[in-house]
Structures are given as structure tokens and as C-alpha cells.
Amino acid sequence: MLRVLHSRAARASVATFINNRSTGALGNARKVQSRSISQVITLTDESISKFKEGNDRVVLYYTATWCPPCKVIKPIYEELSENYEKVAFGKVDVDDCPDAAADANIRSVPTFVFLKDNSPVKEFAGADKKMLEDGLSELSDM
Amino acid sequence: MSKQVVFHIGGWSSCGFYSKASNVLASLSILFPSRLKVVDHKYGSRDEYRSWLIGTSGSGFRDTFGISKASNQTSSPFAWIESSDGGNSFVGGCDDTLAWCKDFCAPKEEGGEEKAVHVDDGHTKGHGYDYDLVVIGGGSGGMAASKEAAKFGAKVAVLDFVKPSPAGSTWGLGGTCVNVGCIPKKLMHNAALIGEILSSDTEPFGFTAPQALEKGHSWEKMREAVQNHIRGLNFNYRVTLREKEVTYLNKLGKFVDAHTLSLTDKKGKVSQITSSRFIIATGGRPSPLNCEGGELAISSDDIFSLEQNPGKTLCVGASYIALECAGFLAGIGVDTEVAVRSILLRGFDREIADKIGAHMEDHGVKFRKGVVPAKLEKNGEGKIEVTFSDGTKDVYDTVFAAIGRSADTGKLGVENINLKVNERNGKIPTKFEQTSVPNVYAIGDVMEGCPELTPVAIQAGRHLARRLFDGSTTPMDYKNICTTVFTPMEFGTVGYNEEDAKEKFGCGSYEVYHSSFNPLEWSLSEHRGKHPAFAKVIVNKDTDAVLGIHYLGPHAGEVTQGFGVAMKKGVTYNDLLDTVGIHPTSAEVLTDLTVSKSSGKSADAKGC
């Protein structure tokens, strides 16, 4: 019960954070690094490179609103973002960010890309919780 | 009548292979003197033959062809065909000559040899433009053409920019079919079919009181699922274009000159690109309702993405688009009425069109016949009051106009390149898809005379790309294209309908074989029996060739597709009867049509 509440609070803070960003708050990449609870940051074609450069361990969740498996994995991804403190969690909507999706050569959604020092170390497509956890553990240990 | 071929054969008199080939040729030239002339070059000895053929170090006759296969031949005979332009084309030796003779005698379909050769469009390797090909319009045809051209190494860009409908609807990459046509239509038609299964079939097949029926239909849920599917397709198209190395530009193109387009993006930013060749594949858009208040009507551009159930709806028009939409709306429980000016489904088989109308009328669609809307106005409750041409009035939540489609060429800048356009409908006349401007081509709905069907545009686009970038001369075959109308009772059709057969061949020259039948799946349900399924084929009495196949019943698209292949291969009525059916299916009726219309016997199915 406590955990659920905790998670909701975290999500609320993500929303606040995104709102701040959209009203022009700068330096979000730095902010991500210094956070105490992991959060999922919604990225844009413009903000994605800064996010990748500003964090040494990054996971990117490429998603779309029309994708049924994404609806399944989304809450899991958000929850996992609280458990891996070393990793910066990003979310990229392939329709809102066509350039970012094309740059990463995303062929289907959801696709997860893991980056260490801005280089991809692992990638997979599909709403697979186990693979997501494995990827996050590997990335944390790098 | 094909031209006479002048066939040359050289050899030495006592060579068996030469004699054999020469004799076959001589026989053929006797049988077909207008098609074949044989010139025999007979040498008295092997040495004489060889000195003519081989000569000394590259000076023999065989070297005049400039191809290694000819220059390497030493044996007898040596055969070639004289071309009208004075050049010769090498055939080969005895086996090659006999193979040529065999092919010469093989039966050929009329028109089967037609080659599509374009007017020289000035395309060269080092043309210096930004692209080899720019395709304007990322619908089914445009995407197919661009991907096919890229396959042959062409540098290709495809432009796709959706101008919002008057009601404000826009959509993503993929064109009409995917976004506001075939795909959402078929899915919503399927919703109606599910509804009919729930209401007609559950009880007799042993299911009781389905909860689904009590809860009714949720337009919002259906719309969201359909739209999500479409958005997934839009994304997949972007991915595919990227993988095939086609540049996708979400910009509106307008000709500046025959090699330059000005592009405008969403934000109004203008740029230019140049290309050696262009394909116009902009398709069409619904024609607006031309009466007072016509702007209050929505069209097929809007209906599939409506936020809410359209409520009481008036469909204007009796085209397949109007009837398909009216059909699925009524099928999901919408109060639906159709205003028909004259006849249903103009251009399709009359007898079947009437059956479709009767079936729809019994499935909740009301028809208002012989009228058109004269005036639309919003009343105080936000509903639309429609005054019809006969003075009658009624009030609707939604007016849906499907009175025709016009080619989308208005903003292309065709006047800047002197491109000929049919002023009546905006369509572009072509020969083998080449327009009056040689480096500009047109495919799909925008092309004059093209059946407005997605797969036609795709096929034409692929053929065109192969001709432009792979040396093909294969034309697009626009004959005998099969299609299906997804009215509540589906209608699959290929070839001539009865009216067209009468006009083309005359009354006594064809026979109609027909049958009404009850699909087995319908036989347990009382509700289903009233409107049986129906099939008919139209047969040329002289040749036994099937002129048209028409099928009204379940899964018409699945049934008709294979018969489309048969029609392409020139199926005869006896071929149909000779085919073993699949039992128990609806399609098998087409292998067993024995009642002729001229016999006056009833087409109705008899007993068990």
C-alpha cells in the first residue's frame, strides 16, 4: 500500500517536472542527474541529445499512444524508474518525435535502448518486463 | 495484325542441324506468309560457311553483331532476325531457332504483346537534379512507386501533406485508403457484421442473452481502436520508407517548372527541390455538397474519426462509399437514412444493386428516393435541418455527403508546366501513365480513366517504376480488375456487368448463369433467410469465355480474389464447371451455375 502511494507521488512529481520543462525550465539533464528518486522524462526531438549526453547511464523507452503493449509496459517502466538510481529514464513518443525515432532507427514500439556514456549497449523491442529488468541491472553494473 | 518478321538462317548444305531448323522455318513461312519471311543463306560446304561466318580474325559475319554470344558461335546454323531499322538481332543456332519457332506458334492473348514505351523524358544518369524521382502524394500508389524505384537504385523522395478537410480532419502518411477509406471502412463494416452475428446467430448456435447486445455499441471504443490501428500503420509506413531509403517530406509540393517543386511545410516555411522525374499521385478528395448550407455536411474524410456517435444520420449519395457507410452505421445501431437522386451503385450490375438496396432496407437503412438536399441549416438545438428537393424536411444530427470524388490537382501548379488536366474532374490524362509533360507521370485516382482502387494504384506505380528505372516495357493491365463493395451484404465483382455486356456484345451474344442460394452458416437463423445470397456469371456464347463474375454474399472479397486470377487467365464457363468445388462453402456456387437466365427457370435454390 505504502509502495503504491509512493509511486503515485513520484508520478505526480514527474508531471510537475514536465510542466516545468514545457514552461521553459532549463538544464533538465543536470536536474535528472541530481535527483534522489528516479523519474521518467518525456523527451523531444530537441531535448533528447542533451539528455543522452548529460547522463552516463540512460534507458530510452520509445513508445506511441496507439500501441497496446505500451499501455502494459508503461506503469512497469515508471515503477522501475524508482528502483535504478544510477539510470536516467527517458520516454520518446515516436509520433511527437519522428526525428529522434528515425535517428535511433526505431522499427516498432515499444523499443528500449540502453546507453552507457551516450553509446548504445543494448536494445530490444517488445513489452518484456524481464528483459527490461535485465537490461537495467546490466547497465547499472557497468 | 503483327508485323512480318524477316528471319535469316545461314548454314552448310549437308549439316543436319541446319537442315532441320531451315525446314521448320520454311514450313512456318508457308503456313504464315504474312507473319514470317525466311531468308536462307545456304553454303555448299563447311569451309565456305565458316569463311563467311568466322572469316579471319574478327572480320566474319558473326562479328557484325558486336555481342560475344554471336562472335563465339562456330557451328551451323547461324540465325538472326532483321530489324526494320536495318540492324540485326542475333537468335543463335538450331535449338535457339526451334525455340523461337515454338514461341512464334504459341497462342497469344490479344494485346498480350503490348509494350509500354514512353516518350523520351530526357532522363540521364548525370542529370544534376536533387533527385531521380520525386513522388507527389504518399498514398498507396505513391508509396509503392517510390519504394519500387528506390529498389532499382533511384534517389527518391515522396511528399505527403494532408490539407485539412472543410470540417478540419487531418491524418498521417498513407493516403485515403489507409486513413479515411478502405481500412477504417472495412473495420467498421466488421463491427456491423459482429452486430449481426450477435443479433441473428447467437441463439440458434446455442449462445444465450449475450451481454454485448444489452450494453449496445460504443462508437468511442470502436473509433479509438480503429484510429490506433491507423496510427500504427502510419508509423510503419514511415519506417518502411526509411528502410527503403526513400526520403519522406511532410510538405506540400507545387510545380515551379517541369523540374522544380516549391515545398511548403506545416509552419509555412517554403523551400525548393529539383528532380529529373515526377510522379503525381495525389489521389482525390470528396466533392463538397453543392447546396445552401452544404458546408454543414461531413464527408468520408471525417466520419471515421468522429469523436462521438454521429447520431441520426443522413447519407447523401448512392455510390459505394455512401452505401458502405450507411450500411455500417445502421449495423451498429445508428438511425440512418440515404438520400438517393436516381439509382443505387451506378456502374455496377443493376440486378445485384437492387438486391443490395432491398437487403439494406430490411437492415435498418431508410431510403429517400428521387431527392437531393436543397438546403441545410443549423437549428436551435445544434441539429441540421435538411430541406429536400421535393420540399420535404427532416432533422439530423449528422449529414454525410458521398456524392463523388474529385482529383486533387487544384494546388499542384499544373498551369506552370502546361500540364494537361481534364477541366471537368481535375484528372490527368496519360498514356502509359505518362502525362503531356514527358518527365511528369501520374498514377492512381488522379489519373484519368484509372479505376479508383488502391491495389490498382499500387500495381500501376510498381510497373511505372520498373519501366522508369529497370528497363521494363510491361504496361499496367487495367482490364478485368476485381473488387468488392462492403455493403452489409458484400458484393464481389470482376469483368462485365449484364448491362455493359449487352451494350458491348449485343443481346443474343451472351448467356447469364445465375443462382440464389442460402449460405450454410445462415441456415440456422430465421432472420437470415429472407435475403438469400446470389451469384451470376456472364458468358460469351461464341467463345465460352467468361465475361463477368458477380457474387453477392458473405466474404465476397475473399471469394472474388481468386476468380480475379481466373479472369486474368481467360477462364471459360466450362473451366468453372470443370472445377471441383469446396464443400460446404458459398464460393462453390460459382463452380455449379447451370441455370441460364434465358431458360426462364428460377434462380432460386431448390430444397436440400
Short mmCIF file of C-alpha atoms in Angstrom, two decimals, chain B residues 217-455:
data_model
loop_
_atom_site.label_atom_id
_atom_site.label_comp_id
_atom_site.label_asym_id
_atom_site.label_seq_id
_atom_site.Cartn_x
_atom_site.Cartn_y
_atom_site.Cartn_z
CA HIS B 217 -22.32 -0.38 -29.20
CA SER B 218 -19.68 2.12 -28.12
CA TRP B 219 -18.69 4.36 -31.01
CA GLU B 220 -15.90 5.84 -28.91
CA LYS B 221 -14.29 2.46 -28.24
CA MET B 222 -14.51 1.40 -31.87
CA ARG B 223 -13.18 4.73 -33.10
CA GLU B 224 -10.25 4.64 -30.72
CA ALA B 225 -9.28 1.10 -31.66
CA VAL B 226 -9.61 1.86 -35.37
CA GLN B 227 -7.68 5.12 -35.13
CA ASN B 228 -4.95 3.48 -33.06
CA HIS B 229 -4.59 0.83 -35.71
CA ILE B 230 -4.29 3.50 -38.38
CA ARG B 231 -1.70 5.46 -36.42
CA GLY B 232 0.30 2.26 -36.11
CA LEU B 233 0.13 1.87 -39.88
CA ASN B 234 1.22 5.50 -40.37
CA PHE B 235 4.28 4.79 -38.22
CA ASN B 236 5.04 1.58 -40.09
CA TYR B 237 4.92 3.42 -43.42
CA ARG B 238 7.44 5.98 -42.17
CA VAL B 239 9.68 3.14 -41.02
CA THR B 240 9.36 1.29 -44.33
CA LEU B 241 10.16 4.36 -46.41
CA ARG B 242 13.23 4.96 -44.25
CA GLU B 243 14.35 1.35 -44.62
CA LYS B 244 13.93 1.51 -48.40
CA GLU B 245 15.92 4.74 -48.39
CA VAL B 246 13.10 6.89 -49.69
CA THR B 247 13.15 10.44 -48.32
CA TYR B 248 9.79 11.32 -46.79
CA LEU B 249 8.90 15.00 -46.78
CA ASN B 250 5.77 16.14 -44.92
CA LYS B 251 5.41 19.08 -47.29
CA LEU B 252 3.01 20.39 -49.90
CA GLY B 253 4.53 20.47 -53.39
CA LYS B 254 3.76 22.86 -56.22
CA PHE B 255 5.38 22.91 -59.66
CA VAL B 256 7.53 25.93 -60.41
CA ASP B 257 8.83 24.43 -63.65
CA ALA B 258 8.98 20.92 -65.09
CA HIS B 259 11.96 20.03 -62.88
CA THR B 260 11.37 22.17 -59.79
CA LEU B 261 8.86 21.99 -56.96
CA SER B 262 8.32 24.60 -54.31
CA LEU B 263 7.60 22.95 -50.97
CA THR B 264 5.63 24.39 -48.08
CA ASP B 265 5.80 22.76 -44.66
CA LYS B 266 3.31 22.83 -41.78
CA LYS B 267 4.73 26.06 -40.44
CA GLY B 268 4.53 27.76 -43.83
CA LYS B 269 8.27 27.58 -44.47
CA VAL B 270 8.98 27.43 -48.21
CA SER B 271 11.86 25.60 -49.91
CA GLN B 272 12.59 24.08 -53.32
CA ILE B 273 13.69 20.72 -54.67
CA THR B 274 14.54 19.59 -58.17
CA SER B 275 14.10 16.23 -59.80
CA SER B 276 14.63 14.57 -63.13
CA ARG B 277 11.23 12.87 -62.99
CA PHE B 278 7.98 13.32 -61.09
CA ILE B 279 5.03 11.08 -60.38
CA ILE B 280 1.78 12.79 -59.44
CA ALA B 281 -0.09 10.50 -57.06
CA THR B 282 -2.21 12.97 -55.15
CA GLY B 283 -5.41 10.95 -55.44
CA GLY B 284 -8.79 12.54 -54.87
CA ARG B 285 -10.92 14.17 -52.22
CA PRO B 286 -14.67 14.07 -51.59
CA SER B 287 -16.68 16.54 -53.65
CA PRO B 288 -18.45 19.05 -51.40
CA LEU B 289 -22.24 19.12 -51.19
CA ASN B 290 -23.26 21.84 -53.56
CA CYS B 291 -26.33 23.35 -51.94
CA GLU B 292 -27.13 26.06 -49.44
CA GLY B 293 -25.54 25.10 -46.13
CA GLY B 294 -23.57 22.31 -47.82
CA GLU B 295 -20.62 23.13 -45.57
CA LEU B 296 -22.53 21.65 -42.61
CA ALA B 297 -22.13 18.19 -44.12
CA ILE B 298 -19.18 15.99 -43.28
CA SER B 299 -17.58 13.52 -45.68
CA SER B 300 -15.63 10.28 -45.64
CA ASP B 301 -12.63 12.43 -44.67
CA ASP B 302 -14.30 12.98 -41.30
CA ILE B 303 -16.65 10.15 -40.45
CA PHE B 304 -14.14 7.57 -39.27
CA SER B 305 -12.58 9.90 -36.71
CA LEU B 306 -15.74 11.47 -35.26
CA GLU B 307 -15.36 11.95 -31.51
CA GLN B 308 -18.93 10.83 -30.89
CA ASN B 309 -21.54 8.59 -32.40
CA PRO B 310 -22.90 10.56 -35.36
CA GLY B 311 -26.49 10.14 -34.16
CA LYS B 312 -29.33 10.33 -36.63
CA THR B 313 -27.52 10.49 -39.95
CA LEU B 314 -28.47 11.41 -43.48
CA CYS B 315 -26.14 9.89 -46.09
CA VAL B 316 -26.30 11.78 -49.35
CA GLY B 317 -25.48 9.77 -52.46
CA ALA B 318 -25.82 6.18 -53.63
CA SER B 319 -22.22 5.46 -54.56
CA TYR B 320 -20.48 2.53 -52.94
CA ILE B 321 -18.98 4.92 -50.39
CA ALA B 322 -22.42 6.22 -49.39
CA LEU B 323 -23.93 2.74 -49.15
CA GLU B 324 -20.99 1.17 -47.32
CA CYS B 325 -21.05 3.91 -44.71
CA ALA B 326 -24.85 3.85 -44.39
CA GLY B 327 -24.58 0.08 -44.04
CA PHE B 328 -22.12 0.03 -41.18
CA LEU B 329 -23.80 2.95 -39.40
CA ALA B 330 -27.15 1.15 -39.43
CA GLY B 331 -25.37 -2.06 -38.47
CA ILE B 332 -24.00 -0.56 -35.26
CA GLY B 333 -27.40 0.88 -34.41
CA VAL B 334 -27.26 4.41 -35.83
CA ASP B 335 -30.55 5.79 -37.17
CA THR B 336 -29.56 6.03 -40.85
CA GLU B 337 -31.23 7.39 -43.94
CA VAL B 338 -29.91 7.59 -47.50
CA ALA B 339 -30.96 10.28 -49.98
CA VAL B 340 -30.74 8.78 -53.47
CA ARG B 341 -31.05 11.01 -56.51
CA SER B 342 -31.61 8.23 -59.04
CA ILE B 343 -30.14 4.72 -58.84
CA LEU B 344 -28.01 2.76 -56.41
CA LEU B 345 -24.42 1.85 -57.28
CA ARG B 346 -24.24 3.31 -60.76
CA GLY B 347 -21.82 1.33 -62.91
CA PHE B 348 -22.40 -1.94 -61.06
CA ASP B 349 -24.72 -4.79 -62.08
CA ARG B 350 -28.29 -3.45 -61.74
CA GLU B 351 -29.92 -6.66 -60.60
CA ILE B 352 -27.41 -7.01 -57.78
CA ALA B 353 -27.51 -3.32 -56.85
CA ASP B 354 -31.27 -3.67 -56.35
CA LYS B 355 -30.78 -6.74 -54.16
CA ILE B 356 -28.28 -4.77 -52.06
CA GLY B 357 -30.83 -1.97 -51.65
CA ALA B 358 -33.58 -4.36 -50.59
CA HIS B 359 -31.27 -6.06 -48.10
CA MET B 360 -30.20 -2.73 -46.61
CA GLU B 361 -33.78 -1.57 -46.31
CA ASP B 362 -34.53 -4.67 -44.24
CA HIS B 363 -31.47 -3.99 -42.11
CA GLY B 364 -32.46 -0.60 -40.80
CA VAL B 365 -31.42 1.75 -43.60
CA LYS B 366 -34.18 4.08 -44.77
CA PHE B 367 -34.07 5.27 -48.37
CA ARG B 368 -35.41 8.61 -49.52
CA LYS B 369 -35.59 8.13 -53.25
CA GLY B 370 -35.55 10.64 -56.09
CA VAL B 371 -34.43 13.55 -53.94
CA VAL B 372 -31.32 15.60 -53.20
CA PRO B 373 -30.85 18.01 -50.32
CA ALA B 374 -31.76 21.54 -51.37
CA LYS B 375 -30.81 23.29 -48.15
CA LEU B 376 -29.04 22.52 -44.87
CA GLU B 377 -29.37 24.77 -41.82
CA LYS B 378 -28.47 24.52 -38.15
CA ASN B 379 -31.47 24.70 -35.86
CA GLY B 380 -31.53 26.00 -32.29
CA GLU B 381 -30.52 22.62 -30.82
CA GLY B 382 -27.41 22.36 -32.95
CA LYS B 383 -29.01 19.79 -35.23
CA ILE B 384 -29.15 20.08 -39.00
CA GLU B 385 -32.48 20.70 -40.68
CA VAL B 386 -32.48 19.42 -44.24
CA THR B 387 -34.92 20.62 -46.87
CA PHE B 388 -35.08 18.17 -49.77
CA SER B 389 -35.66 18.93 -53.44
CA ASP B 390 -39.27 17.72 -53.15
CA GLY B 391 -39.94 20.21 -50.37
CA THR B 392 -39.94 17.65 -47.53
CA LYS B 393 -37.89 18.35 -44.41
CA ASP B 394 -36.24 16.37 -41.69
CA VAL B 395 -33.78 16.98 -38.86
CA TYR B 396 -30.49 15.10 -38.44
CA ASP B 397 -27.53 15.11 -36.08
CA THR B 398 -25.16 14.45 -38.95
CA VAL B 399 -25.28 14.89 -42.70
CA PHE B 400 -22.73 12.76 -44.51
CA ALA B 401 -22.13 13.59 -48.16
CA ALA B 402 -20.68 10.97 -50.52
CA ILE B 403 -21.70 12.31 -53.88
CA GLY B 404 -18.43 11.71 -55.69
CA ARG B 405 -14.73 12.43 -55.56
CA SER B 406 -12.60 14.94 -57.44
CA ALA B 407 -8.95 14.70 -58.34
CA ASP B 408 -6.67 16.64 -56.03
CA THR B 409 -4.81 18.68 -58.64
CA GLY B 410 -6.03 22.19 -57.80
CA LYS B 411 -2.92 23.33 -55.92
CA LEU B 412 -0.28 21.44 -57.87
CA GLY B 413 0.73 24.34 -60.10
CA VAL B 414 -0.04 22.32 -63.25
CA GLU B 415 -0.50 25.61 -65.11
CA ASN B 416 3.17 26.41 -64.51
CA ILE B 417 4.28 23.42 -66.56
CA ASN B 418 1.42 23.39 -69.08
CA LEU B 419 0.26 20.00 -67.87
CA LYS B 420 -2.99 18.94 -69.50
CA VAL B 421 -5.80 18.38 -66.99
CA ASN B 422 -9.41 17.40 -67.62
CA GLU B 423 -11.25 20.54 -66.54
CA ARG B 424 -14.40 18.66 -65.62
CA ASN B 425 -12.93 16.47 -62.91
CA GLY B 426 -9.36 17.68 -62.44
CA LYS B 427 -7.97 14.34 -63.63
CA ILE B 428 -4.79 14.00 -65.62
CA PRO B 429 -4.86 12.21 -68.98
CA THR B 430 -1.89 9.92 -69.62
CA LYS B 431 -0.51 7.35 -71.96
CA PHE B 432 1.11 4.51 -70.04
CA GLU B 433 0.88 6.85 -67.03
CA GLN B 434 2.99 9.48 -68.81
CA THR B 435 1.36 12.93 -68.90
CA SER B 436 1.55 15.63 -71.57
CA VAL B 437 4.79 16.78 -69.88
CA PRO B 438 7.18 13.91 -70.63
CA ASN B 439 9.08 13.84 -67.32
CA VAL B 440 5.86 14.03 -65.29
CA TYR B 441 3.83 10.87 -64.74
CA ALA B 442 0.53 10.20 -62.95
CA ILE B 443 -0.88 7.13 -61.22
CA GLY B 444 -3.92 6.21 -59.17
CA ASP B 445 -7.13 8.15 -58.63
CA VAL B 446 -5.64 11.33 -60.08
CA MET B 447 -5.10 9.66 -63.45
CA GLU B 448 -7.91 9.86 -65.97
CA GLY B 449 -9.52 6.50 -66.68
CA CYS B 450 -7.97 4.74 -63.70
CA PRO B 451 -10.37 2.64 -61.61
CA GLU B 452 -10.31 4.35 -58.20
CA LEU B 453 -8.97 1.41 -56.23
CA THR B 454 -5.92 1.19 -54.00
CA PRO B 455 -4.44 -2.00 -55.47
#
